[in-house]
Amino acid sequence: MEALETKSTIFAHTPNADGKWHDLGDHLSAVAAKAEKFAEGFSAGELAVVAGLLHDLGKFHPQFQEYLLLCNERAIKGERPPKSKTPHSVCGAAYAASLNNVLALPILGHHGGLPDLSALKSRMQSEDTKRLMEKVIPKANAFLQSRSLSLYMPEWLSDPLSCEMFMRMLFSALVDADWLDTESHFDSGKSLKRRSASSPQELWEIFDAKQRSFMQTTGNDSLVNSIRREIYDSCISSADGPQGVYRLTVPTGGGKTRSGMAFALRHAVKHGLDRVIFAIPYTSIIDQTADVYRGIFGDGNVLEHHSQIDYPENMSEEESEAELRRQLAAENWDAPIIVTTTVQLFESLFGNKTSRCRKLHNIARSVIVLDEVQTLPVGLLTPILNVLKELADHYGVTVVLSTATQPAFSGESPYLKGFKPEPFEIVPDPGRYFDALKRVDYEVADEPWSWERVADEMRKHDQALCVLNSRKDALTLFGALGDSNALHLSTLLCPAHRRVVLSEIRRRLSEGEPCRVVSTQVVEAGVDLDFPVVLRAMGPLDRIVQAAGRCNREGMLPGLGKVLIFEPEDGSMPKGPYAAAVSEARIILSESDVNLHEPSVFDRFFRRLWQDCNLDTGKIQENRERLNYRYVGDTFKMIDEATVPIVVRYGDPGPMPILDRIPFKNGVSREDWRQLQSYTVSVFRYSFDKYMKEGLITQVADGLYLWIGSYDDSTGMIPGLPDPANLIA
């Protein structure tokens, strides 16, 4: 029981709208209880209790209590609250360090983010910390005296990388528990809205019924549909297998979106797991996938979180309580089905900020489906595969590697430590389906093509798609084509605009109208388009085959579709691993007996590529072992350069009604952020700075910007970016 002294005399937070102060003892106890529940999924419930009880011990300090009183006085007068001059996290961390170092870093970082180990050592040795503790320890001991502080540590934490990951997960459980209890105090209405969604068992029953109906309506008259049914049945059968790492190797157009979900839900039911996380590489296709799942399960069961507009990063513990409250809108992935991007997933798993890490404990006891897994960045493969193995080995996670072009992620080589044992194959002997679903012929041009030559080839066909390596090349060919009815796709178009263009493409294709499309790789993975002819600029082998998946997709042509691979005379080529992958593709395509319909060719392609590339360019693993969380968080970037999302004026009424109701000073609500995502174009930071100086961007609210330059109905945001050669999406 708490000491009576803490009741109604020592507080965690200022009064809420009802005038009720937040008692510190109540807060510590509630956070401990919530953290225990969150950490039970990875055998850390007892440690999480201790973290919850210790995390705000510094608020026992008299000066912090005086700060809260001053904040309340200022609030009553309508004045801005001051910043705290009495840090409180360090006290809980110091107390924890005397018990168990695993707890100290998560507690120290529960407001400002996980720091490097050196920062903890410095703070622990500080004279300021010692003086703070002199005031805190007597009251803290009075609060803790009747509590049992269990410090059980799993044996597998002897591995430094395992310990690093464990501390991340413990940190997540603590942060989410702290934020939720604080939210309950300040905004009980919002807290009540956090209802329990459907269970995986209930969702499976919904899915099974709708899938039966779907299969009846699609008929049995085509080879493609019959193979999709066989693949679906294999997913159902394999779902009863043990937890671990699985491969879902399915040809493009083989129905991965539904079959992958069937496996994941059945597997979750079989093993009593909490959720399914579907991670997609491109924001351009996440809407399509999320819409499919929302149509099946209902909006309340599906969380779409790709953060093209992300919430502002967390503040330091010295920031005002008003700023703290705005943080409460951040996502914690508490829905049964999460549709996200690989960027959001992995930058959270390797991040150190509270807003990123808050969700991590909800990744435990889940099924993670990595769609188009071959797109994982080469320079980060070593740390990514290590963390996936950790999740599978110690956190009750089943990982599904889903793609038509499987990378060589099994076994070990001198270049990459893959999964051991060998991943389970969900679809037995998948190669037979690639042969059965052969729907295209590949043709490689024997000399470089000018843009006019490419345009001439497109003009020969009423319906043709050309996929290029950069925005610059796409805009150049679009101009050379000189077709007023041609369509253009790239990430210079906001998502709402791309959806309109894709809808128009599908309409023209289905009605047999002329349809010539110039695109970047934005269409290559998961976008359901079906052209008779596809042209692809020389690129990585897996990207070429993904582009071919947009050709004769439904197998309805009288013969095979045509895929033309060409070298642009004046094409731009992204540097680094992308260029290395193109070089390896050239070598393989020059072989007389190469067969792009055989899955094993991609195993060979990726193994050759990884010999030529650094698979941990930022020394992530080395710094993880040293517990350099801040370094890892700053260095691990799925996209090489930071981008800034800019809202564009597209459509009628478009984003303007949302922008008009956003008050500049009060920030942006979670719902507004979500709605605005459809009207954003992301630009590199150096471009953003340039456009700001040129007066092409204006700030609407904190972290929210509006493009006031030109936006074209065909090509999207203009002018072009300063250095478009390196933009590949």
XYZ file of C-alpha atoms in Angstrom:
729
model
C 0.000 0.000 0.000
C 1.127 3.547 -0.644
C 2.187 5.654 2.276
C -0.651 7.936 3.344
C 1.710 10.861 2.945
C 1.496 10.566 -0.853
C -2.287 10.746 -1.032
C -3.548 14.140 -2.171
C -0.358 15.913 -1.183
C 2.186 14.837 -3.802
C 1.157 14.961 -7.432
C 2.178 13.611 -10.822
C 0.315 16.156 -12.966
C -1.652 19.379 -12.687
C -5.459 19.342 -12.418
C -7.567 18.160 -15.329
C -10.605 19.964 -16.734
C -12.623 18.832 -13.701
C -10.111 20.392 -11.301
C -8.782 17.031 -10.094
C -5.072 16.754 -9.355
C -3.281 13.582 -10.449
C -1.934 11.854 -7.339
C 1.641 10.608 -7.784
C 1.143 7.364 -5.895
C -1.919 6.554 -7.962
C -0.042 7.349 -11.161
C 2.976 5.177 -10.318
C 0.752 2.259 -9.351
C -1.419 2.562 -12.456
C 1.587 2.777 -14.788
C 3.139 -0.267 -13.105
C -0.067 -2.265 -13.622
C -0.409 -1.275 -17.268
C 3.277 -1.863 -18.020
C 3.068 -5.308 -16.443
C 0.203 -6.246 -18.748
C 2.018 -4.907 -21.809
C 5.251 -6.767 -21.014
C 3.734 -10.128 -20.142
C 3.924 -11.094 -23.817
C 7.723 -11.244 -23.628
C 8.243 -12.503 -20.054
C 9.052 -9.083 -18.622
C 5.934 -8.343 -16.602
C 7.705 -8.234 -13.235
C 10.482 -5.974 -14.485
C 7.894 -3.696 -16.087
C 6.160 -3.327 -12.718
C 9.418 -2.090 -11.213
C 9.980 0.300 -14.117
C 6.482 1.705 -13.677
C 6.926 2.244 -9.945
C 10.293 3.974 -10.373
C 9.842 6.035 -13.538
C 8.525 9.248 -11.899
C 10.239 9.044 -8.526
C 11.840 12.432 -9.233
C 8.419 14.041 -8.863
C 8.677 13.469 -5.126
C 11.210 16.319 -5.127
C 9.762 19.438 -3.432
C 10.918 21.679 -6.257
C 8.976 19.639 -8.800
C 5.870 19.922 -6.669
C 6.402 23.699 -6.564
C 6.689 23.656 -10.367
C 3.292 21.923 -10.683
C 1.713 24.500 -8.393
C 3.178 27.306 -10.505
C 1.883 25.639 -13.690
C -1.594 25.522 -12.184
C -1.459 29.169 -11.123
C -0.396 30.203 -14.629
C -3.152 28.091 -16.172
C -5.804 29.748 -14.004
C -4.568 33.135 -15.220
C -4.532 31.942 -18.826
C -0.763 32.299 -19.018
C 1.770 30.009 -20.683
C 3.165 27.399 -18.267
C 6.896 27.536 -17.489
C 9.440 24.851 -18.281
C 10.512 22.604 -15.459
C 13.959 23.251 -14.006
C 13.843 20.037 -11.974
C 14.389 16.954 -14.175
C 12.636 13.946 -12.709
C 13.508 10.981 -14.969
C 17.109 10.892 -13.786
C 16.032 10.138 -10.221
C 14.094 7.040 -11.175
C 16.984 5.982 -13.408
C 19.496 6.435 -10.570
C 17.318 4.401 -8.198
C 16.939 1.709 -10.879
C 20.682 1.638 -11.576
C 21.273 0.638 -7.978
C 18.978 -2.350 -8.548
C 19.284 -3.390 -12.207
C 20.941 -1.554 -15.096
C 18.432 -2.940 -17.600
C 15.806 -0.643 -16.054
C 17.894 2.512 -15.868
C 18.050 3.479 -19.563
C 14.320 2.987 -20.264
C 13.437 5.094 -17.217
C 15.935 7.843 -18.045
C 14.530 8.070 -21.573
C 10.807 7.790 -20.892
C 10.233 11.434 -21.914
C 13.131 12.409 -24.145
C 13.863 9.055 -25.785
C 16.359 6.266 -25.170
C 19.826 7.833 -24.801
C 23.240 6.332 -25.458
C 24.764 4.416 -22.561
C 27.378 7.138 -22.125
C 24.627 9.655 -21.314
C 23.335 7.405 -18.546
C 26.796 7.056 -17.019
C 27.326 10.799 -17.154
C 23.991 11.555 -15.500
C 24.521 8.941 -12.790
C 27.893 10.442 -11.840
C 26.646 14.021 -11.849
C 26.705 16.010 -8.618
C 23.341 17.484 -9.610
C 21.858 13.982 -9.673
C 23.292 13.201 -6.261
C 21.749 16.378 -4.817
C 18.383 15.567 -6.376
C 18.452 12.043 -4.933
C 19.094 13.350 -1.398
C 15.676 15.000 -1.489
C 13.901 12.186 -3.336
C 15.105 8.989 -1.658
C 13.332 9.393 1.726
C 9.911 9.926 0.131
C 10.571 7.322 -2.558
C 11.521 4.726 0.062
C 8.349 5.488 2.007
C 6.335 4.825 -1.145
C 8.250 1.663 -2.091
C 8.760 0.135 1.353
C 5.849 -2.313 1.230
C 6.342 -3.298 -2.405
C 8.160 -6.324 -3.709
C 10.540 -5.348 -6.521
C 11.207 -8.505 -8.537
C 14.220 -8.295 -10.849
C 14.033 -11.622 -12.726
C 16.073 -11.593 -15.967
C 15.635 -14.177 -18.790
C 18.790 -16.205 -19.444
C 18.939 -15.318 -23.137
C 19.767 -11.700 -22.265
C 23.428 -12.707 -22.002
C 23.649 -11.930 -25.726
C 24.281 -8.159 -26.038
C 22.000 -7.722 -29.065
C 19.217 -9.631 -27.328
C 19.628 -7.427 -24.259
C 19.517 -4.282 -26.411
C 16.233 -5.392 -27.975
C 14.771 -6.400 -24.619
C 15.418 -2.933 -23.212
C 13.636 -1.405 -26.215
C 10.573 -3.526 -25.583
C 10.603 -2.749 -21.871
C 10.930 0.942 -22.738
C 7.890 0.652 -25.027
C 5.749 -0.955 -22.333
C 6.712 1.774 -19.851
C 6.151 4.683 -22.253
C 2.765 3.461 -23.455
C 1.606 2.782 -19.909
C 2.753 6.253 -18.803
C 1.073 8.013 -21.731
C -2.181 6.103 -21.381
C -2.505 6.826 -17.668
C -1.671 10.487 -18.268
C -4.229 10.588 -21.061
C -6.817 9.049 -18.735
C -6.218 11.879 -16.267
C -6.256 14.797 -18.706
C -8.773 13.521 -21.240
C -11.007 10.792 -19.859
C -13.257 11.107 -22.910
C -10.437 10.210 -25.241
C -9.411 7.411 -22.928
C -12.919 5.955 -23.021
C -12.824 5.936 -26.815
C -10.051 3.356 -26.682
C -12.427 0.453 -26.992
C -11.507 -3.162 -27.517
C -11.752 -4.202 -31.172
C -12.644 -7.646 -32.478
C -10.465 -10.626 -31.610
C -8.486 -12.556 -34.258
C -10.997 -15.404 -33.856
C -13.906 -13.069 -34.651
C -12.013 -11.555 -37.560
C -11.196 -14.981 -38.961
C -14.871 -15.914 -38.949
C -15.700 -12.679 -40.805
C -12.891 -13.258 -43.279
C -13.755 -16.900 -43.920
C -17.399 -16.097 -44.686
C -16.523 -13.218 -47.028
C -13.800 -15.216 -48.756
C -16.234 -18.023 -49.562
C -18.599 -15.482 -51.075
C -15.730 -13.813 -52.956
C -14.600 -17.104 -54.479
C -18.110 -17.881 -55.654
C -18.430 -14.531 -57.424
C -15.028 -14.758 -59.139
C -15.916 -18.063 -60.796
C -13.705 -20.993 -61.764
C -13.259 -20.415 -65.481
C -9.678 -19.162 -65.652
C -6.299 -20.709 -64.922
C -5.325 -17.658 -62.842
C -8.351 -18.009 -60.551
C -7.867 -21.748 -60.090
C -4.228 -21.215 -59.087
C -5.228 -18.432 -56.701
C -7.576 -20.900 -55.009
C -4.827 -23.499 -54.680
C -2.497 -20.905 -53.158
C -5.228 -19.805 -50.754
C -5.848 -23.418 -49.664
C -2.106 -23.888 -49.056
C -2.124 -20.806 -46.812
C -4.988 -22.237 -44.756
C -3.246 -25.601 -44.369
C 0.128 -24.114 -43.454
C -1.393 -21.796 -40.834
C -1.578 -24.692 -38.376
C 2.210 -24.959 -38.378
C 4.467 -23.787 -35.521
C 5.464 -20.193 -34.947
C 8.613 -19.027 -36.677
C 9.687 -17.608 -40.043
C 7.722 -18.453 -43.187
C 8.078 -17.744 -46.903
C 5.049 -16.958 -49.053
C 6.405 -17.262 -52.588
C 3.635 -16.419 -55.027
C 3.808 -15.172 -58.639
C 2.625 -11.614 -59.262
C -1.145 -11.670 -59.557
C -1.354 -14.834 -57.451
C -3.595 -13.288 -54.779
C -1.068 -12.548 -51.990
C -3.187 -9.821 -50.378
C -6.035 -12.166 -49.422
C -4.049 -15.400 -49.092
C -1.439 -13.755 -46.875
C -4.152 -12.435 -44.574
C -5.795 -15.872 -44.486
C -2.566 -17.453 -43.258
C -1.900 -14.683 -40.755
C -5.352 -14.733 -39.149
C -5.610 -18.520 -38.976
C -2.109 -18.687 -37.530
C -2.948 -16.000 -34.965
C -6.026 -17.951 -33.870
C -4.051 -21.197 -33.685
C -1.393 -19.677 -31.391
C -3.495 -17.151 -29.467
C -1.721 -14.124 -30.938
C -2.996 -10.569 -30.616
C -2.731 -8.940 -34.036
C -1.624 -9.047 -37.659
C 0.829 -6.440 -38.945
C 0.915 -6.092 -42.726
C 4.002 -4.075 -43.753
C 4.213 -2.717 -47.307
C 7.236 -1.033 -48.909
C 5.481 1.805 -50.725
C 2.956 4.374 -49.560
C 1.617 4.295 -53.112
C -0.035 0.901 -52.561
C -0.846 1.023 -48.868
C -4.211 2.708 -49.486
C -5.226 -0.075 -51.858
C -4.333 -2.806 -49.360
C -5.932 -0.990 -46.424
C -9.118 -0.451 -48.441
C -9.323 -4.183 -49.200
C -9.007 -5.061 -45.522
C -11.382 -2.333 -44.349
C -13.934 -3.653 -46.813
C -13.627 -7.082 -45.221
C -13.218 -6.284 -41.520
C -14.680 -2.798 -41.084
C -12.840 0.442 -40.388
C -12.740 -0.046 -36.623
C -10.580 -3.172 -36.872
C -7.971 -1.850 -39.309
C -5.400 0.806 -38.415
C -3.666 2.349 -41.412
C -0.471 3.984 -40.206
C 2.053 5.028 -42.785
C 2.780 8.532 -41.496
C 3.455 10.330 -44.718
C 2.587 13.100 -42.321
C 4.033 12.015 -38.989
C 3.239 13.343 -35.564
C 5.771 15.805 -34.122
C 8.614 14.048 -32.329
C 8.525 13.860 -28.568
C 9.747 16.686 -26.417
C 12.267 16.715 -23.616
C 11.022 16.292 -20.085
C 11.503 20.027 -19.493
C 8.783 20.947 -21.993
C 5.439 22.228 -20.769
C 2.515 20.018 -19.893
C 0.522 21.511 -22.763
C 3.107 20.065 -25.144
C 2.919 16.767 -23.303
C -0.813 16.552 -23.924
C -0.364 16.951 -27.676
C 1.875 13.894 -27.617
C -1.030 11.762 -26.402
C -2.370 11.589 -29.967
C 0.520 9.373 -31.130
C -0.264 5.862 -32.291
C 0.434 2.765 -30.199
C -0.852 0.133 -32.626
C -3.627 -1.195 -30.396
C -5.805 -2.450 -33.288
C -6.039 -6.136 -34.310
C -4.966 -5.423 -37.913
C -2.227 -2.909 -38.679
C -1.493 -1.855 -42.260
C 1.765 0.063 -42.288
C 4.960 0.608 -44.238
C 8.277 -1.127 -43.765
C 9.689 2.352 -43.088
C 7.311 2.886 -40.167
C 7.850 -0.650 -38.842
C 11.637 -0.787 -38.898
C 12.345 2.837 -38.041
C 10.232 2.172 -34.943
C 12.087 -1.042 -34.118
C 15.424 0.781 -34.384
C 14.251 4.183 -33.172
C 14.859 5.797 -29.802
C 12.077 8.417 -29.684
C 9.101 7.755 -27.440
C 6.597 8.465 -30.212
C 8.215 5.787 -32.393
C 8.908 3.209 -29.693
C 5.574 3.415 -27.902
C 4.116 0.786 -30.240
C 6.875 -1.835 -29.941
C 5.346 -3.925 -27.161
C 2.282 -4.417 -29.370
C 4.496 -6.035 -32.012
C 5.121 -8.903 -29.590
C 2.755 -11.846 -30.054
C 1.797 -10.906 -33.590
C 2.090 -12.103 -37.170
C 4.199 -9.742 -39.287
C 3.672 -10.081 -43.034
C 6.476 -8.333 -44.928
C 5.025 -7.736 -48.379
C 7.482 -7.387 -51.271
C 10.253 -8.293 -48.855
C 12.883 -8.011 -51.596
C 12.632 -4.213 -51.332
C 14.301 -4.070 -47.910
C 17.305 -1.730 -48.212
C 20.531 -3.606 -48.860
C 22.613 -1.419 -46.530
C 20.428 -2.341 -43.541
C 19.868 -6.069 -44.140
C 22.144 -7.325 -41.366
C 20.426 -5.402 -38.529
C 16.934 -5.959 -39.991
C 17.317 -9.741 -40.205
C 18.828 -9.842 -36.723
C 15.859 -8.009 -35.210
C 13.371 -10.205 -37.089
C 15.112 -13.267 -35.654
C 14.946 -11.748 -32.172
C 11.217 -11.158 -32.548
C 10.664 -14.719 -33.732
C 12.894 -16.291 -31.062
C 11.856 -14.316 -27.961
C 8.714 -12.241 -28.555
C 6.170 -14.698 -29.908
C 6.256 -13.231 -33.418
C 5.720 -15.168 -36.637
C 7.345 -13.504 -39.659
C 6.079 -14.026 -43.208
C 8.421 -13.112 -46.080
C 6.016 -12.471 -48.943
C 7.056 -11.836 -52.551
C 7.288 -13.251 -56.056
C 11.064 -12.645 -56.013
C 12.376 -14.194 -52.802
C 15.775 -12.932 -51.588
C 18.314 -15.397 -50.187
C 17.452 -14.918 -46.524
C 18.021 -18.505 -45.374
C 21.174 -20.098 -44.000
C 24.471 -18.285 -43.617
C 26.988 -16.992 -46.102
C 30.191 -14.974 -45.688
C 28.075 -11.903 -46.442
C 24.791 -12.332 -44.571
C 23.555 -14.318 -41.579
C 20.154 -15.533 -42.687
C 17.378 -17.393 -40.917
C 18.218 -20.692 -39.267
C 16.480 -23.066 -39.371
C 15.253 -22.716 -42.935
C 11.996 -20.718 -43.171
C 8.855 -22.779 -43.647
C 7.437 -22.651 -47.189
C 3.722 -21.801 -47.003
C 3.047 -22.882 -50.597
C 4.760 -26.222 -51.347
C 6.907 -26.269 -54.499
C 6.029 -22.698 -55.516
C 8.057 -22.951 -58.729
C 5.292 -24.936 -60.413
C 2.940 -21.967 -60.138
C 5.440 -19.618 -61.750
C 5.634 -21.953 -64.726
C 1.842 -22.396 -64.878
C 1.243 -18.651 -64.590
C 3.662 -17.700 -67.345
C 1.849 -14.760 -68.884
C 4.613 -12.711 -70.534
C 7.611 -12.982 -72.803
C 10.703 -10.918 -71.963
C 12.680 -9.182 -74.697
C 15.929 -7.292 -74.037
C 16.852 -4.525 -76.485
C 20.315 -5.039 -77.962
C 21.252 -1.343 -78.006
C 20.461 1.790 -75.959
C 17.260 3.656 -76.816
C 16.748 7.400 -77.064
C 13.663 8.862 -75.421
C 12.153 9.376 -78.871
C 12.750 5.684 -79.598
C 10.946 4.740 -76.393
C 8.094 7.109 -77.257
C 7.840 5.581 -80.757
C 7.556 2.112 -79.264
C 4.775 3.238 -76.945
C 2.889 4.856 -79.831
C 2.784 1.487 -81.627
C 0.408 0.214 -78.965
C -2.948 1.560 -77.890
C -2.297 0.359 -74.355
C 1.239 0.408 -72.923
C 2.986 1.107 -69.632
C 6.570 2.330 -69.353
C 8.333 2.156 -65.965
C 11.481 4.229 -65.401
C 14.131 4.593 -62.712
C 13.601 8.220 -61.695
C 11.136 11.082 -61.653
C 13.423 12.988 -64.021
C 13.298 10.228 -66.643
C 9.535 9.850 -66.280
C 8.968 13.562 -66.860
C 11.368 13.556 -69.832
C 9.636 10.630 -71.555
C 6.203 12.043 -70.763
C 7.192 15.213 -72.617
C 8.730 13.279 -75.525
C 5.597 11.183 -75.927
C 3.593 14.274 -76.853
C 0.304 12.482 -76.197
C -2.316 14.732 -74.627
C -4.216 11.661 -73.457
C -1.191 9.984 -71.861
C -1.080 9.579 -68.093
C 1.778 10.055 -65.629
C 2.401 8.467 -62.243
C 5.048 9.304 -59.651
C 5.287 10.479 -56.072
C 5.184 14.058 -57.326
C 1.449 13.350 -57.384
C -0.223 13.260 -53.977
C -1.936 9.955 -53.012
C -5.425 11.314 -53.736
C -4.252 12.331 -57.219
C -2.603 8.948 -57.831
C -5.817 7.167 -56.867
C -7.734 9.205 -59.447
C -5.134 8.436 -62.135
C -5.124 4.721 -61.282
C -8.903 4.646 -61.433
C -8.824 6.274 -64.877
C -6.163 3.789 -66.044
C -8.295 0.853 -64.941
C -11.356 2.305 -66.634
C -9.547 2.770 -69.940
C -8.023 -0.694 -69.795
C -11.337 -2.384 -69.025
C -13.178 -0.480 -71.783
C -10.472 -1.012 -74.391
C -9.656 2.680 -74.762
C -6.168 3.995 -75.620
C -4.081 4.091 -72.441
C -0.409 5.022 -72.474
C 1.149 5.499 -69.036
C 4.601 6.769 -68.063
C 5.479 5.900 -64.477
C 8.212 5.562 -61.910
C 8.452 2.427 -59.769
C 5.365 3.598 -57.913
C 3.324 1.010 -59.879
C 5.655 -1.955 -59.585
C 4.522 -3.687 -56.407
C 0.942 -4.562 -55.583
C -0.847 -2.144 -57.928
C -3.507 -4.069 -59.861
C -3.012 -2.965 -63.463
C -3.223 -5.207 -66.529
C -1.484 -3.957 -69.714
C -0.783 -5.997 -72.843
C 2.642 -4.327 -73.217
C 5.082 -3.115 -70.556
C 8.390 -1.346 -71.191
C 10.932 -1.304 -68.362
C 14.154 0.678 -68.228
C 17.052 -1.557 -67.235
C 16.868 -1.929 -63.466
C 17.361 -4.427 -60.652
C 16.169 -7.903 -61.640
C 13.415 -8.044 -59.042
C 12.075 -4.634 -60.137
C 11.933 -5.801 -63.766
C 9.861 -8.835 -62.807
C 7.600 -6.724 -60.585
C 6.965 -4.406 -63.545
C 6.161 -7.472 -65.636
C 3.480 -8.279 -63.076
C 1.479 -5.377 -64.559
C 1.453 -7.159 -67.959
C -1.262 -9.691 -68.850
C -1.914 -9.907 -65.108
C -5.204 -11.789 -65.420
C -3.969 -14.003 -68.283
C -6.808 -12.903 -70.549
C -4.764 -12.159 -73.693
C -4.965 -14.762 -76.509
C -1.198 -15.145 -76.254
C 1.550 -13.930 -73.931
C 2.032 -10.302 -72.915
C 5.147 -8.450 -74.028
C 7.797 -7.003 -71.672
C 10.508 -4.904 -73.328
C 13.665 -4.185 -71.310
C 15.776 -1.306 -72.628
C 18.749 0.869 -71.678
C 17.895 4.597 -71.926
C 20.624 6.527 -73.743
C 20.317 9.463 -71.351
C 18.730 7.778 -68.353
C 19.539 8.728 -64.783
C 20.588 6.052 -62.347
C 20.386 6.217 -58.538
C 23.744 5.537 -56.942
C 24.774 2.964 -54.362
C 23.052 -0.436 -53.982
C 20.516 0.389 -56.703
C 23.269 0.874 -59.282
C 24.996 -2.299 -58.075
C 21.713 -4.211 -58.476
C 21.345 -2.914 -62.038
C 24.859 -4.104 -62.862
C 24.090 -7.599 -61.548
C 20.831 -7.639 -63.520
C 22.702 -6.797 -66.740
C 25.035 -9.748 -66.183
C 22.224 -12.228 -65.532
C 20.093 -10.974 -68.444
C 23.061 -11.409 -70.784
C 23.078 -15.162 -70.118
C 21.570 -17.140 -72.979
C 19.620 -19.533 -70.769
C 18.261 -17.099 -68.162
C 14.644 -17.849 -67.168
C 12.879 -15.067 -65.251
C 9.936 -17.428 -64.630
C 12.121 -19.591 -62.369
C 12.190 -18.409 -58.692
C 15.742 -19.699 -58.112
C 17.153 -16.998 -60.389
C 16.416 -14.422 -57.706
C 18.275 -16.358 -55.021
C 21.330 -16.212 -57.292
C 20.768 -12.532 -58.110
C 20.565 -11.463 -54.473
C 23.543 -13.546 -53.360
C 25.673 -11.931 -56.067
C 24.401 -8.472 -55.108
C 25.215 -8.917 -51.439
C 28.805 -9.799 -52.257
C 29.191 -6.316 -53.733
C 27.437 -4.283 -51.025
C 27.931 -3.303 -47.405
C 24.960 -4.830 -45.552
C 25.347 -2.630 -42.444
C 26.460 0.717 -43.775
C 25.793 2.637 -40.566
C 27.504 0.151 -38.201
C 24.118 -0.365 -36.570
C 24.966 -3.727 -35.008
C 28.189 -2.481 -33.456
C 26.393 0.443 -31.859
C 23.469 -1.687 -30.720
C 25.904 -3.858 -28.786
C 27.233 -0.698 -27.117
C 23.679 0.415 -26.224
C 24.061 3.565 -28.299
C 20.318 4.006 -28.784
C 20.439 7.611 -29.879
C 23.114 6.895 -32.477
C 21.131 3.958 -33.862
C 17.913 5.956 -33.956
C 19.594 8.826 -35.787
C 21.483 6.565 -38.207
C 18.982 3.851 -39.121
C 17.038 5.329 -42.046
C 15.128 3.209 -44.538
C 15.225 6.203 -46.879
C 18.671 7.745 -47.236
C 17.638 11.381 -46.929
C 15.068 12.964 -44.660
C 11.892 14.121 -46.358
C 9.253 16.645 -45.389
C 5.570 16.107 -46.292
C 3.976 19.130 -47.957
C 0.219 19.509 -48.405
C -0.773 20.382 -51.971
C -3.961 21.953 -53.288
C -5.467 19.091 -55.242
C -9.123 18.335 -55.900
C -12.319 20.112 -54.995
C -12.538 20.850 -52.142
C -9.342 18.889 -51.470
C -7.465 19.648 -48.243
C -8.577 23.259 -47.831
C -11.582 22.673 -45.494
C -9.277 20.719 -43.180
C -6.578 23.389 -43.268
C -9.084 26.179 -42.685
C -10.247 24.674 -39.399
C -6.764 24.058 -37.966
C -5.787 26.770 -35.455
C -2.126 27.662 -35.934
C -1.079 27.585 -32.281
C -2.982 24.560 -31.020
C -1.475 21.950 -33.289
C -3.138 19.346 -35.482
C -5.466 16.580 -34.300
C -4.778 12.949 -35.113
C -7.850 12.773 -37.361
C -6.736 15.855 -39.295
C -3.263 14.370 -39.769
C -4.811 11.215 -41.191
C -7.087 13.022 -43.612
C -4.292 15.264 -44.850
C -2.053 12.315 -45.723
C -3.941 11.915 -49.007
C -2.917 15.425 -50.083
C 0.814 15.385 -49.378
C 3.944 15.175 -51.502
C 7.215 14.426 -49.725
C 10.333 16.399 -50.692
C 13.890 16.088 -49.496
C 14.948 18.416 -46.700
C 17.381 20.373 -48.888
C 14.571 20.922 -51.420
C 12.216 21.970 -48.655
C 14.684 24.611 -47.439
C 15.111 25.916 -50.977
C 11.360 26.136 -51.579
C 10.847 27.933 -48.278
C 13.392 30.575 -49.305
C 11.657 30.932 -52.672
C 8.285 31.465 -50.996
C 6.759 28.292 -52.443
C 5.842 26.835 -49.038
C 3.959 28.352 -46.138
C 3.583 27.016 -42.595
C 0.004 26.248 -41.566
C 0.698 24.870 -38.078
C 3.532 23.308 -36.127
C 5.042 20.720 -38.483
C 2.393 21.285 -41.167
C 3.246 23.019 -44.471
C 1.294 24.005 -47.577
C 2.641 24.147 -51.144
C 1.699 27.459 -52.744
C 3.670 26.852 -55.934
C 2.206 25.277 -59.056
C 0.573 21.850 -59.080
C -0.111 20.319 -62.492
C -3.110 18.090 -63.222
C -0.827 15.687 -65.114
C 2.588 15.779 -63.475
C 1.805 16.989 -59.951
C 4.084 19.291 -57.967
C 6.212 21.659 -60.029
C 8.897 22.914 -60.347
C 10.874 19.675 -60.352
C 13.196 18.872 -57.522
C 16.732 20.339 -57.802
C 18.495 16.989 -58.164
C 15.898 14.523 -59.446
C 18.386 11.934 -60.670
C 18.445 10.242 -57.284
C 14.661 10.113 -56.813
C 13.465 6.624 -57.644
C 9.847 6.567 -56.481
